[in-house]
Coordinates of C-alpha atoms (C1' of nucleotides) in Angstrom, one line a residue:
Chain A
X255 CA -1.7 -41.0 14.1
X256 CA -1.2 -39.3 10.4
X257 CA -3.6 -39.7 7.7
X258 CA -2.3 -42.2 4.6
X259 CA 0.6 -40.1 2.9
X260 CA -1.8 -39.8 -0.9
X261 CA -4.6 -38.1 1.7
X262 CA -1.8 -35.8 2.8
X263 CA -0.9 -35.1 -0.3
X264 CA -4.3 -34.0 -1.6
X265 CA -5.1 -31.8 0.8
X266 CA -1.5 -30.3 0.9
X267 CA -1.7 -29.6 -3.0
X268 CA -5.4 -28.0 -2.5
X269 CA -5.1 -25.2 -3.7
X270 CA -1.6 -24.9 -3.9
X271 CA -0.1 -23.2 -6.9
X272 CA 3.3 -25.0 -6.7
X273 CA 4.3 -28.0 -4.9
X274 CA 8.1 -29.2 -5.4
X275 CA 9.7 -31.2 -5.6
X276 CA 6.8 -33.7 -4.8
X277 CA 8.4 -36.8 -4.8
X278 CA 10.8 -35.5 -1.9
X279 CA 7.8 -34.5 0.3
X280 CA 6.1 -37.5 -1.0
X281 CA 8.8 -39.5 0.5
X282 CA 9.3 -37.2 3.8
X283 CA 5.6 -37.8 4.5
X284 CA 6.4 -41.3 4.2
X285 CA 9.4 -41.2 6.3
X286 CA 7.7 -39.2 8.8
X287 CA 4.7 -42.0 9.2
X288 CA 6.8 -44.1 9.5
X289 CA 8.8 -42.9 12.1
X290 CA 5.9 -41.2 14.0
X291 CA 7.7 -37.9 13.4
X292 CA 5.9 -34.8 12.5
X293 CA 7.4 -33.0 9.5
X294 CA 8.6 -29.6 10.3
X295 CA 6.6 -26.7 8.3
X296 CA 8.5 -23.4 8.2
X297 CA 6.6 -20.1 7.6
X298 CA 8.7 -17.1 7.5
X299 CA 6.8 -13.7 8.2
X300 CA 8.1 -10.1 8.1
X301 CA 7.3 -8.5 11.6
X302 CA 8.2 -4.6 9.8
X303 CA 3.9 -5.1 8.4
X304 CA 2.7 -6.5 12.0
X305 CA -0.7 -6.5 10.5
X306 CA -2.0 -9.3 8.6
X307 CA -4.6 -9.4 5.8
X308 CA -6.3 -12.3 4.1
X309 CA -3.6 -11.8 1.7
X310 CA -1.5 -13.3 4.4
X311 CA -4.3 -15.8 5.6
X312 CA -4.1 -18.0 2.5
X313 CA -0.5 -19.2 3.4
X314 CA -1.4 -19.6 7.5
X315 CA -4.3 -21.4 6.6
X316 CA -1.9 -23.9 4.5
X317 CA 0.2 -23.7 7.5
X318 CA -3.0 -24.6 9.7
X319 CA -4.1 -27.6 7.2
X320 CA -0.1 -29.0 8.0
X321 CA -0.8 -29.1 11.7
X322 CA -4.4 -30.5 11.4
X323 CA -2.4 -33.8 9.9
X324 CA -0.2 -33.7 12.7
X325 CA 2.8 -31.6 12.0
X326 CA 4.9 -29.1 13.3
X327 CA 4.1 -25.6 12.0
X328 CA 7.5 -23.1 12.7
X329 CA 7.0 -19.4 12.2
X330 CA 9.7 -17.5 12.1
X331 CA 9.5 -13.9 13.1
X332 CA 12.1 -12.2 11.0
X333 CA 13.3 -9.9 13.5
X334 CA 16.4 -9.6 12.7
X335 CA 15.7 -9.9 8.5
X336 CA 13.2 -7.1 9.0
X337 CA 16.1 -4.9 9.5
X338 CA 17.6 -5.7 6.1
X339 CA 14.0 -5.1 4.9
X340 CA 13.1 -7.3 1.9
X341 CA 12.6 -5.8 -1.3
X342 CA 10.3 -8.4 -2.6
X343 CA 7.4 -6.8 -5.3
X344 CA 8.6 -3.2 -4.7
X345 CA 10.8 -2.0 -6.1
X346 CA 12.2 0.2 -3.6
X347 CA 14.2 -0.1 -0.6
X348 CA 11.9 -0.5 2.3
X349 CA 12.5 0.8 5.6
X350 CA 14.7 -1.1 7.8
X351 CA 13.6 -0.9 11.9
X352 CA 15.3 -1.6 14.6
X353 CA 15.2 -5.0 16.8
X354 CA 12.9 -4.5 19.4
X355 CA 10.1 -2.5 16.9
X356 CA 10.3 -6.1 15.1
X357 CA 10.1 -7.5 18.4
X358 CA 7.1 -5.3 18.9
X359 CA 5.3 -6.1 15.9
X360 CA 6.2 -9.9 16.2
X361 CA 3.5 -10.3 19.3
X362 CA 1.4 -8.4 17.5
X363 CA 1.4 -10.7 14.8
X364 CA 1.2 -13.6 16.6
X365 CA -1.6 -12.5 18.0
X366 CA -3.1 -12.3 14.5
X367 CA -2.2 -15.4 13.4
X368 CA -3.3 -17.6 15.7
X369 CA -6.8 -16.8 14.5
X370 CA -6.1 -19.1 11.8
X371 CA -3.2 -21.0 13.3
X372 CA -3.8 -23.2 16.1
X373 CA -1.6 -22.7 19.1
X374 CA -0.8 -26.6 19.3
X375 CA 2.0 -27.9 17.0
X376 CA 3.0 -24.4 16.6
X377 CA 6.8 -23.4 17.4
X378 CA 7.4 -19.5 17.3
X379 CA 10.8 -18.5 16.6
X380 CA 12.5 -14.8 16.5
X381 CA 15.5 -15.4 13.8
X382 CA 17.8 -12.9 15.4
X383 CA 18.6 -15.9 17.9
X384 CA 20.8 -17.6 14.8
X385 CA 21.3 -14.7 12.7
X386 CA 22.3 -11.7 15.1
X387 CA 25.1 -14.6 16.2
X388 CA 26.6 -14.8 13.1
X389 CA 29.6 -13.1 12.9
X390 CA 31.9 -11.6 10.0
X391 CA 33.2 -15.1 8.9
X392 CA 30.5 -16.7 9.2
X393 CA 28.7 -14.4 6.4
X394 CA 30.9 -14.8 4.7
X395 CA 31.4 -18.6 4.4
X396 CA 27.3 -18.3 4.2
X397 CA 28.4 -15.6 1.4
X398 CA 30.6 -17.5 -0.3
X399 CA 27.9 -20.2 -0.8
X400 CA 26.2 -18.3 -3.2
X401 CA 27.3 -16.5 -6.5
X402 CA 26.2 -12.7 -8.2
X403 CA 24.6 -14.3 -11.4
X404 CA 22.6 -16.8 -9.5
X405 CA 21.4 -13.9 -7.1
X406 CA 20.8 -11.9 -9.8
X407 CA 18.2 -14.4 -11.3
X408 CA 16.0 -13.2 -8.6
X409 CA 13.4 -11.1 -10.9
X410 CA 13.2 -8.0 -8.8
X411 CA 16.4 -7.9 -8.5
X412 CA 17.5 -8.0 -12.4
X413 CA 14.8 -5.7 -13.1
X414 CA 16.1 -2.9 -10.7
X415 CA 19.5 -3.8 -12.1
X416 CA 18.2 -3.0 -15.8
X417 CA 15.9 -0.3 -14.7
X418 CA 18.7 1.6 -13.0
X419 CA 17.3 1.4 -9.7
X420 CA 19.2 1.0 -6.5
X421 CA 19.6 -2.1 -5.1
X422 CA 21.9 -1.7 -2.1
X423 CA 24.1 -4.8 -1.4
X424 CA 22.8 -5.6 1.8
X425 CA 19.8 -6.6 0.2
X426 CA 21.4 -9.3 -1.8
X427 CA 22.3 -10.8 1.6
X428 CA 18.2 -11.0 2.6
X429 CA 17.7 -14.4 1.0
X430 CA 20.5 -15.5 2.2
X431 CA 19.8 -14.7 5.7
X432 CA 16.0 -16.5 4.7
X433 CA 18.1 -19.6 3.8
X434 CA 19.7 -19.4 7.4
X435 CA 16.8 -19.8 9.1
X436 CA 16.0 -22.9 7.3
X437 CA 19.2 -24.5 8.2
X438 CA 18.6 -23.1 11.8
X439 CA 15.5 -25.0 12.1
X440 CA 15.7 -27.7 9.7
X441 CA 12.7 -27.5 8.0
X442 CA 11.5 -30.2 6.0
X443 CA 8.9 -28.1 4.2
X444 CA 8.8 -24.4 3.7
X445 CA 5.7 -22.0 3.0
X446 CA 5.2 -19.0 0.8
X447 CA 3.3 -16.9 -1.3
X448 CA 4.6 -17.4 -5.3
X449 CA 6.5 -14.3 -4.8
X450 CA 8.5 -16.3 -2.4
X451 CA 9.6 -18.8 -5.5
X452 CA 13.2 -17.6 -5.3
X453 CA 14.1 -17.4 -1.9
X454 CA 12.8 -20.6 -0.8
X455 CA 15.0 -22.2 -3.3
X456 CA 18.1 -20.6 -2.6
X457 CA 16.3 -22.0 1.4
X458 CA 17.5 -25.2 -0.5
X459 CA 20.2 -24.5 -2.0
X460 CA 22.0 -23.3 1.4
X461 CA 20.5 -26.3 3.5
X462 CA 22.3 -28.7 1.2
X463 CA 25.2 -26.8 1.4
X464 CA 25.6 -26.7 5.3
X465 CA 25.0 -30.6 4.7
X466 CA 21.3 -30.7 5.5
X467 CA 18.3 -32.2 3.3
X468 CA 16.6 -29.6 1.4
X469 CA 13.0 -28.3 2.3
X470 CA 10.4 -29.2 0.0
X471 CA 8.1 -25.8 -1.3
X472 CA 4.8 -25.0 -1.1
X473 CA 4.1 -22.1 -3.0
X474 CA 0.5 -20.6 -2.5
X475 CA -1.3 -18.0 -4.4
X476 CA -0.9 -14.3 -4.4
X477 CA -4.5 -12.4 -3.5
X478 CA -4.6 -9.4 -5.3
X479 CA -5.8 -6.1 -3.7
X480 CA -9.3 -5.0 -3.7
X481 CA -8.4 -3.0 -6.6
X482 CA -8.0 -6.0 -8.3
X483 CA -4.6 -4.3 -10.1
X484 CA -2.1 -4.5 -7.4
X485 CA -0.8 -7.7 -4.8
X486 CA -3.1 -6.7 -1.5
X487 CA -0.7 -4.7 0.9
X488 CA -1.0 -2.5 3.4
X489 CA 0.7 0.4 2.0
X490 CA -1.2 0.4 -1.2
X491 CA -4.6 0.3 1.0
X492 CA -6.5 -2.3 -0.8
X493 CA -6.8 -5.0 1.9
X494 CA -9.0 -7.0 4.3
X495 CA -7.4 -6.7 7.5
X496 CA -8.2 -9.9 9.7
X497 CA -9.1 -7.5 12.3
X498 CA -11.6 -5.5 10.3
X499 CA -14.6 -4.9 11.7
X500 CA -17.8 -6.7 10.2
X501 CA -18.6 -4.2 8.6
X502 CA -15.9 -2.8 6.9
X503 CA -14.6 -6.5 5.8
X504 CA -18.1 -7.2 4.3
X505 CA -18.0 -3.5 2.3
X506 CA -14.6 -4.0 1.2
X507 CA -14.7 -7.5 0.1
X508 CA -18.3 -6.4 -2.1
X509 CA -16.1 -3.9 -3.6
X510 CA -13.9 -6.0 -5.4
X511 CA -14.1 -6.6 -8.9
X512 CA -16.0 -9.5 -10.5
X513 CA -13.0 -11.1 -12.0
X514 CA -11.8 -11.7 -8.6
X515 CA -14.6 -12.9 -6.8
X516 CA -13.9 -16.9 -7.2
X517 CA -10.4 -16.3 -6.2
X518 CA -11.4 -14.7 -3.0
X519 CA -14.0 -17.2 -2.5
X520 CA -11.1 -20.2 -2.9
X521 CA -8.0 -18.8 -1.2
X522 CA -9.7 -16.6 1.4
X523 CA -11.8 -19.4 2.7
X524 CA -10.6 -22.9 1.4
X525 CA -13.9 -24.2 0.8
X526 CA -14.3 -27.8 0.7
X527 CA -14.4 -29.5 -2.9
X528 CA -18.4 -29.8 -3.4
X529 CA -18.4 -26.0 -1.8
X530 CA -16.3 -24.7 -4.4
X531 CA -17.3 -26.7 -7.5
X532 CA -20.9 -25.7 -7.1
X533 CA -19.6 -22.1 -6.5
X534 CA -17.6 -21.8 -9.6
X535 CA -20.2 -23.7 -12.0
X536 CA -22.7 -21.2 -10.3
X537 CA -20.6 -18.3 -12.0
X538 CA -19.6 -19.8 -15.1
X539 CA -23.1 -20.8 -16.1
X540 CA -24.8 -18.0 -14.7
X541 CA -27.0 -19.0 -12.7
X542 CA -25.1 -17.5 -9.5
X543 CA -25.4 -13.9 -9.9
X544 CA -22.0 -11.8 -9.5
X545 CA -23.5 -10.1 -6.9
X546 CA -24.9 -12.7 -4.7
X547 CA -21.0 -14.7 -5.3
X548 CA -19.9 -11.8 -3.5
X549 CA -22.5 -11.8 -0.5
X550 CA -22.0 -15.1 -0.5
X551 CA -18.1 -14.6 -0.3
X552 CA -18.1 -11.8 2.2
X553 CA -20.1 -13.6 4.5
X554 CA -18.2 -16.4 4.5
X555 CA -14.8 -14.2 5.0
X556 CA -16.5 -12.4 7.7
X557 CA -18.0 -15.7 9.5
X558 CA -14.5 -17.3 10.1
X559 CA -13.1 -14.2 12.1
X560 CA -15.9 -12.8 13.2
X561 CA -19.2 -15.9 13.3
X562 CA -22.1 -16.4 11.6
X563 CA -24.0 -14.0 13.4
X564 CA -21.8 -10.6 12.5
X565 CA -21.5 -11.3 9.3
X566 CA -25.7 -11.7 8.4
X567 CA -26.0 -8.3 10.8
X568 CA -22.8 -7.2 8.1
X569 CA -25.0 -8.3 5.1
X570 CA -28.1 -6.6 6.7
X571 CA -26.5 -3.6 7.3
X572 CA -24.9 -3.3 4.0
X573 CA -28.1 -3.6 2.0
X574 CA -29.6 -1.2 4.6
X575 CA -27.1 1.6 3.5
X576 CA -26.2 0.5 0.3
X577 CA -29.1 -0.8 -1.9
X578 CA -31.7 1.4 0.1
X579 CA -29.7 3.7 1.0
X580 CA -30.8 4.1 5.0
X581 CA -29.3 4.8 7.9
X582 CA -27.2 1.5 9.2
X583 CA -28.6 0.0 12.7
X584 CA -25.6 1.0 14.8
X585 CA -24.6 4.5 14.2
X586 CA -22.0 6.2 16.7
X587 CA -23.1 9.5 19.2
X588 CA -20.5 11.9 19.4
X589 CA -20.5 14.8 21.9
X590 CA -18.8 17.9 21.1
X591 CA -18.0 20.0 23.8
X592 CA -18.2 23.5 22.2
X593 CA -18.8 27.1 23.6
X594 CA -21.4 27.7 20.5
X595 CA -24.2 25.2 20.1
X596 CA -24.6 26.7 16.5
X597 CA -21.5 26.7 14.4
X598 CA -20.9 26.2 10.6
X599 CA -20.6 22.8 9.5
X600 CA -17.4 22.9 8.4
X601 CA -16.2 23.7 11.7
X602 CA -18.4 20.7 13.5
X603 CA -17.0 18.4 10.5
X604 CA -13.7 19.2 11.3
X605 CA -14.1 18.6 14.6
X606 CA -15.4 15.5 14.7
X607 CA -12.7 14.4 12.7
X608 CA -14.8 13.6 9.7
X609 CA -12.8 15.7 7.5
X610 CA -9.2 16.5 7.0
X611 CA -9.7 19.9 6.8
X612 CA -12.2 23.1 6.1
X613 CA -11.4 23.1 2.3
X614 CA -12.0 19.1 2.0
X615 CA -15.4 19.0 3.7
X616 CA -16.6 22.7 2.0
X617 CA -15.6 20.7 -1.4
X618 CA -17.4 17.2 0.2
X619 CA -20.4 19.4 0.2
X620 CA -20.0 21.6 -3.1
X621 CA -20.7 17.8 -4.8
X622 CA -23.5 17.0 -2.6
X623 CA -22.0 14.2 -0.2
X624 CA -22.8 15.8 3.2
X625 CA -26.4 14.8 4.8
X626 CA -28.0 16.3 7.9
X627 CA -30.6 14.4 9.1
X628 CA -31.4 13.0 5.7
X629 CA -31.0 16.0 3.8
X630 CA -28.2 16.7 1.3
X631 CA -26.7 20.3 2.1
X632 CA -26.2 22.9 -0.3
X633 CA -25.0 25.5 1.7
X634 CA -21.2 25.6 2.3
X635 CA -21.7 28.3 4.5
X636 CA -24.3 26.7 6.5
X637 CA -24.4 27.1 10.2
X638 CA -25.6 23.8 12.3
X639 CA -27.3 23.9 15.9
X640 CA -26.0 21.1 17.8
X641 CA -28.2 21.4 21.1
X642 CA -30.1 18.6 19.6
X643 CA -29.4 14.9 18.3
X644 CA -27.8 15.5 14.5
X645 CA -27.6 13.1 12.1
X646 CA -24.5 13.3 9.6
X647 CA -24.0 11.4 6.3
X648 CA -20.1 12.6 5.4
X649 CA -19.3 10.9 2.1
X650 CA -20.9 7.5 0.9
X651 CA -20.3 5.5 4.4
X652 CA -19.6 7.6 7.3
X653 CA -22.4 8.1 9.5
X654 CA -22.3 9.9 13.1
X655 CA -25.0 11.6 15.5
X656 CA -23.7 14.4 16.6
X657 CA -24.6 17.0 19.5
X658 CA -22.9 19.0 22.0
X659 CA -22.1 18.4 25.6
Chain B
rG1446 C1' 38.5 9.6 -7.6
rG1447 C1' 36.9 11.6 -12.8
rG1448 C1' 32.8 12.4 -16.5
rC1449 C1' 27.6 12.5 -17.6
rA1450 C1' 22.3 12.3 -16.3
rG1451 C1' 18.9 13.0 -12.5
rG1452 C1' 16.1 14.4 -7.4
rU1453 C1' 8.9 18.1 -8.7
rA1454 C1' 2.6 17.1 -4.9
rC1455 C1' 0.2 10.1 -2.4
rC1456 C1' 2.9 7.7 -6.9
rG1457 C1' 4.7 8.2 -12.1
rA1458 C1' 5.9 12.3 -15.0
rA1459 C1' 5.9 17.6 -17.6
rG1460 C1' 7.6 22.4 -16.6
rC1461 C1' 13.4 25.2 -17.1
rG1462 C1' 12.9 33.4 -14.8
rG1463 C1' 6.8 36.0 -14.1
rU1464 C1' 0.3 34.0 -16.9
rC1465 C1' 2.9 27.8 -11.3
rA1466 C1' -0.6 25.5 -6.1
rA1467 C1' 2.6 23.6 -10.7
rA1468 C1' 0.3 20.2 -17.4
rC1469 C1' -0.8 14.9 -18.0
rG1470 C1' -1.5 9.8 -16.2
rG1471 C1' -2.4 6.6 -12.0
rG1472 C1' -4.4 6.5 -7.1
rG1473 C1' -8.0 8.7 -3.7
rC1474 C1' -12.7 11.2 -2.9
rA1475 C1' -17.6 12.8 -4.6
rG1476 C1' -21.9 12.9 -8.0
rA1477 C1' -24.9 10.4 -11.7
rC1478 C1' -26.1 5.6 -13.0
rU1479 C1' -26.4 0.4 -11.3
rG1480 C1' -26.4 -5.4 -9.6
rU1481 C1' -22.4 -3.3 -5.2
rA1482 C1' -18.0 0.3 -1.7
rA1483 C1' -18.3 -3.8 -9.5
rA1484 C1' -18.2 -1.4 -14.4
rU1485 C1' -19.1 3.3 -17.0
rC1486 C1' -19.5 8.6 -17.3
rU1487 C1' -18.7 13.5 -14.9
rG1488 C1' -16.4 16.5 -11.3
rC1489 C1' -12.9 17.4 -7.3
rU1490 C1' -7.9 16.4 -5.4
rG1491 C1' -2.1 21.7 -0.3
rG1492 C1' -4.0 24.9 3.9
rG1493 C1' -6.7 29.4 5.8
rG1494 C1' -10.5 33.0 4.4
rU1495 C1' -18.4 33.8 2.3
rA1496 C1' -14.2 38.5 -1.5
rU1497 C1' -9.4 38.7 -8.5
rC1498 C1' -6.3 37.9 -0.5
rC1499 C1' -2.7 35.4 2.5
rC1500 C1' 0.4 31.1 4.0
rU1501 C1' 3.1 26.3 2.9
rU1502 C1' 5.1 23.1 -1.2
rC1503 C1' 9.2 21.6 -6.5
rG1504 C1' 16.2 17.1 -2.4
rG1505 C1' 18.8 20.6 2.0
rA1506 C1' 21.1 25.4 3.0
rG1507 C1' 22.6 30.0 1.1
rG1508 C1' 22.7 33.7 -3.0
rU1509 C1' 21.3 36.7 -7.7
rU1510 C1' 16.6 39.2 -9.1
rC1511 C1' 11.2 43.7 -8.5
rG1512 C1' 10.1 38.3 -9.1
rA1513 C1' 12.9 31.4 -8.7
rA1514 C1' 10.5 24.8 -9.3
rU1515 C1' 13.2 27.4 -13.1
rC1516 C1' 19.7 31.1 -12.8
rC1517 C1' 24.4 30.8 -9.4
rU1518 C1' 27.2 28.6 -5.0
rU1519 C1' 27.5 24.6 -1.8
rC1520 C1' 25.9 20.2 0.6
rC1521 C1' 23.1 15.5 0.6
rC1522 C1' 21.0 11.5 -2.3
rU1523 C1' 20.5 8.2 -7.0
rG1524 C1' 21.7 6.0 -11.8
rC1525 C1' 25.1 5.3 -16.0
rC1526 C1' 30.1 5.3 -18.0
rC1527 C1' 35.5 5.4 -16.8
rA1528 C1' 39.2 4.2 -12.9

RNA sequence: GGGCAGGUACCGAAGCGGUCAAACGGGGCAGACUGUAAAUCUGCUGGGGUAUCCCUUCGGAGGUUCGAAUCCUUCCCUGCCCA
């Protein structure tokens, strides 16, 4: 029923930044052939950022090559941690929400990650069914299990402490409450980004203490942002959202710098061995051209959520408008119902919700990046006649035909 | 509880009575260029108004003043030191 425990091995350590300890998860494979007992994977995700980039994808798709060899993949909706809100990376207090928003935004992400994740060997649980039970003594002894200097090795947390930023105690207790649900589950193996390091080791460190064995780690790669500076979150807008459009997932991956290119070729796809060494010998000898590793790259991204087919109609399209500068094949009709069929243009680009305001789209057209029908304007002051089919370029992408009715 | 230092636009950070819609950096946007929504260079970056005009913004609320981000009072928030 499982594969040999070395061919688990492999493919669990492909492209895996850290695998520890690997003689324990050696031996729990071995255990677990033995007794024809799937391992149980743990992946904890934070429901308070319901929607998922390929930043997140490189960890599910880890989590989906654990349940292709048979085992039990276990997410864990932190519903109840989202209220602590981790601090992880930032280096400010995040937000905390109430239950049922995390609830909310926990079916949400489900949703989302079962487009990696297959829905067999797949166990969904909401942690505020151990943690919102716990009460004052149990914290404590789960408290007492832990000490101040060994919390504050956590990086983040020692560089708030000699920055002088906040750091509220409540947010000592997050990994704490991390290492809970590992004892709630028992996991044999937990998942997370490298950012994870620390609280998936204290995960260890608690499940020995409440007599359990401790979870072997799998630590996966961090994908930066499309800025190529930052990790890729939400707030900083430099993702791929796995529910972007075709298009936009294709634009946004081709604007990534080159330095990142083979990284988002590796983690965002997982090619297979003779994929990704003829991909990476391709850039380092020359012979694959930066830009054709990154059509090559966004197709591929594009093809797993989206197929084959959107993503060559993506590629098409972004050489249409980009390279040559045309009009892309599918370009929205909007109809404005006004009293005037000829207004100024500012006016009709507010209204169509192309710009923000007057001042931003008369400034949009003081630098010559507003087109009607293939013309660049000029005229801040000019007055448009909408009785007939328009066709507006706002800014470098944004296209709409626009006409009133 | 006491002492000190702070809270400025999307973020970081100057400004410390008028010339402040607020220097500078980052980010964002646009233009040129290109191999691309890479890189680089240049410009723009509160809102309204076809006018050296008005409105909103410097933690909150009051006050002083012809005039406040700048001074005073009070409240809230943060860090450091002491207890």
């Amino acid at each position: 029923m499982f594969p040999p425990v070395n061919e688990q091995m492999d493919i669990i350590k492909r492209f895996a930044v850290e695998v520890f300890p690997e003689d324990e998860l050696f031996e729990k494979i071995e255990k677990s052939i033995k007794q024809n007992k799937p391992l149980r994977v743990k992946l904890g995700c934070d429901p308070s950022k319901p929607d998922l980039h390929i930043g997140h994808s490189v960890v599910l798709r880890k989590l989906r090559q654990f349940q292709d060899l048979g085992h039990k993949a276990i997410l864990i909706v932190g519903d109840f941690t989202a209220m602590i809100g981790d601090p992880s990376g930032k280096n400010k207090t995040r937000p905390s929400l109430t239950l049922e928003e995390t609830r909310i935004n926990g079916r949400t992400y489900l949703e989302q990650a079962t487009k990696i994740l297959s829905k067999e060997n797949l166990e969904v649980r909401f942690n505020s069914e151990w943690l919102n039970n716990m009460n004052f003594a149990d914290v404590i002894k789960l408290a007492s299990k832990y000490t101040v200097a060994q919390i504050l090795e956590r990086d983040d947390f020692s560089l708030r402490y000699r920055q002088g930023m906040p750091i509220s105690l409540h947010e000592f207790l997050y990994p704490l409450a991390q290492a809970m649900d590992s004892v709630a589950i028992e996991a044999d193996v937990e998942l997370g980004g490298t950012d994870q390091k620390f609280n998936l080791i204290v995960g260890r460190e608690i499940q020995k203490a409440y007599g359990l064995e401790p979870q072997s780690i799998v630590l996966m790669p961090i994908l930066e942002g499309l800025d190529g500076k930052e990790k890729m979150s939400k707030s900083l807008g430099n993702y791929v959202a796995i529910t972007d459009d075709p298009k936009d997932m294709f634009g946004k991956i081709m604007s990534i710098p080159d330095e990142l290119i083979l990284k988002y070729y590796l983690y965002a796809t997982f090619p297979n061995p003779l994929e990704s060494e003829k991909f990476e010998e391709g850039l380092k000898s020359g012979l694959l051209h930066p830009k054709e590793a990154k059509i090559q790259t966004a197709k591929k991204i594009v093809a797993l959520y989206h197929g084959e087919e959107e993503a060559e109609k993506a590629h098409q399209d972004f050489e249409k408008v980009f390279s040559k500068k045309e009009v892309p094949d599918e370009v929205e009709t909007l109809f404005l119902n006004v009293a005037n069929k000829v207004q100024p243009l500012v006016d009709v680009l507010v209204a169509t919700g192309l710009a923000p305001s007057k001042k931003e789209a008369k400034r949009l057209i003081e630098q010559g990046g507003v087109y009607v029908d293939g013309s660049r304007v000029c005229d801040v002051y000019m007055n448009l006649d909408i009785s007939t089919r328009r066709l507006i370029k706002y800014g470098k992408r944004k296209f709409l035909y626009i006409q009133s009715g």
